[in-house]
Amino acid sequence: MAHTQLAVLFTSVALIVIGLYAAIFVDNIIKKIIGISFIEEGANLFIVGIGYKPGGIVPILMPGMNSTWFASNASYPLPYGLVLTSIVIGASTLAVMLALVMVLYRRYGTLSTSVMLADTSHQEEYDE
Amino acid sequence: MNELIPLMVIVPMMAALLISAFSKFDKVIKVFAFVVALCLPIIPLLSNYGVHYFGGYAPIVDNITNILYHPAITYSFNFPQQIFIGMVGILTFLVVFIYLTKYTKVSGPYLFLLFMGTAAVTALILTDDIFHMFVFFEILALAQVGIVAASSIDYSYEMALKYMILGSIGSPIMLLGIGFLLAMTGTVNITDIVAIIRDGIISTSSPMFFLSLALIFFGWLYASGLPPFHTIKSGIYSKAEPHGAALLQSFTVISMISIVIIMFRIYSVLPIFEVLIVLFSVLAMILGVSLALTQTDFRRMIGFLAVGELGFIGLGIGLGTQYAITAGLFQALNEIVITALLFIGFGAIVNATNEVDTRKLGGLLASHPKVGIMLLIGGLAMAGVPPLSGFQSKLMLVQASLSCGYPELSILTIMVSIATFVVFVKTFYSMFLRPKPHDLEVVDKDVPRAMIFAMVVLLIIIVALGIFPDVVTNGISNFVGGMLH
Amino acid sequence: MLDYILMIIIVVSAILALIQKDLLKAAILTGFSGGALAVLFQIMLAPDVALTQAIVGAAIVPVFIALAVKKTQRGDA
Amino acid sequence: MRLYDQIFDVVKKFKELFSPGPVTNADVSGSLTAEIFLIVSLVIASLLLRHVSVLLAGLVTLILAIVLISNIPLIPKFKIEQDDSLNKMLFYAIMVLGLIVIFMYWGGRFV
């Protein structure tokens, strides 16, 4: 049963590595952003994996439950609360990034990172 | 009155939301923003030191094991917090004032971002909860992106997107580090984590503990703009409006010191922690200043200088003694003020000439003597010329590194100060002293009054801190002494 | 058994999303990955997180990406 | 004489570096200062290794000095590596992340 927890940690590491790979090697900006959202998902999965207690129960204390039994069987709910916040933060950053991409696409007409987000420090003119 | 502690975060945040919601009513919003901005530096001055437990959940003592737990999000307010929040408040007030006088029609979203950023850094420096720190770290990153994207400077959208993509790599990594720490200690309250580590409940030599340091450290590198993030950090300074950049750098400095203090409290048992911080600070100093020497865009140059100066703060924290950390924090305070002065002053020049290339400028001392003189004093303060405030903190840093047995770091510190001086003199010469080129047209002759006012206020703070450093250093030193024991 | 299948779905659809030539397909595959993650959260005794992730990961994020693709271009180049 | 020629080439390189727009005295002297500052400060920083081992510090300092001086127009290379291109920034960021994680996980205990 503890194998599930280990497998979850491996999955999260796999997601993070996929995301980092996409961040370096994928040129399309939307795919890059998708890859970056996988890093976020991997971190979330990892934190949920921390709270998970193999063979335990959902941490909801119903009335009439034996509290000692509950305390020794419930999984740890604090990480779950953190992940909720983190998921929403991730979605909102994703939305802002995509909005910026849409604005920049109108200017460049391409989604290639090496064109859209290239070095700008030597550019003299700025064409609208 | 500890009730004032949460208000330091709530007031700017509520103001941000209200301004954004009622941005149609132009006059009312202007007055409201001005009043709130005026309140921001006053609240920390009136408040007493102490802690605030959100929701009133006081710490619980476990009767069997006698261990203290903190169930609520805790804000702790002390002398350094007071001085830094007060300084950010003053800066926010000046920036909002410049913004309100510059534009007749104010933009609600922009003011929203300014106030939201202020609320986020205030929460960052007050908080005693590592996840709360992460949440406001994200909010701060979003606010910074917004401030950059809202400016009307060329390539600001590109720079904002780059900053955001790098940020969305940095922050999940930091979250992962927090996750490792949570997995080992089971809590997110820093005081509890420190107590657990001090009692030896978890093994500090386990690879997990080192890994959590590595991941949180990477997030800190992103937040503070040390290498490898020095290019993007200087980039966003140069693509934001000058007054926005003045606020952005204060956000950077404060997020840097608040996260590094948290890391110091948790990880100072590991000797490698100090090695890492000193390594990256030295790199930041060398790369920041040497790149600043080769820039021709003066906003970018100040950006790189600001990153280079961050290295001094890191150096002070990395040396790890009471005197060194005091010096580092004092340097942070000075840097906030000095860099803000430089950004606002150079922004006034951009305003007047519409030109950012130092090669095409010249002879501005004749048309803008006031701005020139104030910028000169600010630059001298940044380079560490007595009796200005930069001198005091840099002298303390040199002494601290000598007394720790690292004369190389002292030499490096002095060299970086000299190079900073060279950068500044070179730029000042080519902008103000050199004969005026024929093709330079000064578009708008007079500099806005609000900018002059802001510069004068910041200059007074610089000189006052330079002459009476004890006012600040004694209090910081006491706080650091309490933190180390 | 179901959890291992879900993990494989998450990783494989993440990889497939990144090698698609068609960005709309990539958006849909992202939704697959997010939805599978939501079910995995449910199995890992976190129903509250699963609900949020199901809405955000399986519906909102793919829709955002699809909207961005619709406003820009569908092909990867 | 070869070193002299090399230093002379440095100035030519700087001209290319500032290609759009005129090159002023102040820019070239600033870049030369940056060049010297970079070499000296990196060499001094490498002296910090003496707290680990004196022999290592001596070796690293010597090698670093020789390598840096023989590659002398350093600033153009440095500037090209640290420009605003997102791909370069991401590459360096992730490389640093990898280095920190690997170093801390396997080597953190030994410091």
Coordinates of C-alpha atoms in Angstrom, one line a residue, chain A residues 16 39-48 50 79 81-90, chain B residues 130-135 137-138 167-183 188 211-212 215-220:
Chain A
I16 CA 8.1 18.1 -13.1
I39 CA 5.4 21.6 -13.2
E40 CA 2.7 23.1 -11.1
E41 CA 0.6 20.0 -11.2
G42 CA 3.5 17.9 -10.2
A43 CA 4.2 20.0 -7.2
N44 CA 0.5 19.8 -6.2
L45 CA 0.5 16.0 -6.6
F46 CA 3.6 15.8 -4.5
I47 CA 2.1 17.7 -1.6
V48 CA -1.1 15.7 -1.8
I50 CA 2.6 13.9 1.6
P79 CA -1.4 19.7 2.7
G81 CA -5.8 22.9 2.1
L82 CA -2.5 24.2 0.7
V83 CA -3.0 22.4 -2.6
L84 CA -6.4 24.0 -3.0
T85 CA -4.8 27.4 -3.0
S86 CA -2.0 26.4 -5.2
I87 CA -4.3 24.9 -7.9
V88 CA -6.2 28.2 -8.1
I89 CA -3.0 30.2 -8.2
G90 CA -1.7 28.0 -11.0
Chain B
I130 CA 5.8 29.5 5.2
F131 CA 2.8 28.8 3.0
H132 CA 1.4 32.2 3.6
M133 CA 4.8 33.5 2.4
F134 CA 4.4 31.4 -0.8
V135 CA 0.9 32.7 -1.5
F137 CA 5.1 35.6 -3.2
E138 CA 2.9 34.5 -6.1
G167 CA 8.3 32.9 -12.3
S168 CA 6.1 30.0 -13.0
I169 CA 9.1 27.8 -13.0
G170 CA 10.5 29.3 -9.8
S171 CA 7.4 29.2 -7.7
P172 CA 6.3 25.6 -8.1
I173 CA 9.9 24.6 -7.3
M174 CA 9.6 26.7 -4.1
L175 CA 6.3 25.1 -3.4
L176 CA 8.0 21.7 -3.7
G177 CA 10.6 22.8 -1.2
I178 CA 7.9 23.8 1.2
G179 CA 6.3 20.4 0.6
F180 CA 9.5 18.7 1.6
L181 CA 9.7 20.8 4.7
L182 CA 6.0 20.0 5.5
A183 CA 6.6 16.3 4.9
V188 CA 3.9 25.3 8.1
L211 CA 16.8 19.1 -0.9
S212 CA 14.1 21.4 0.7
L215 CA 14.3 24.1 -3.8
I216 CA 13.4 27.0 -1.5
F217 CA 16.7 28.6 -2.3
F218 CA 15.9 28.4 -6.0
G219 CA 12.6 30.2 -5.4
W220 CA 14.5 32.8 -3.4

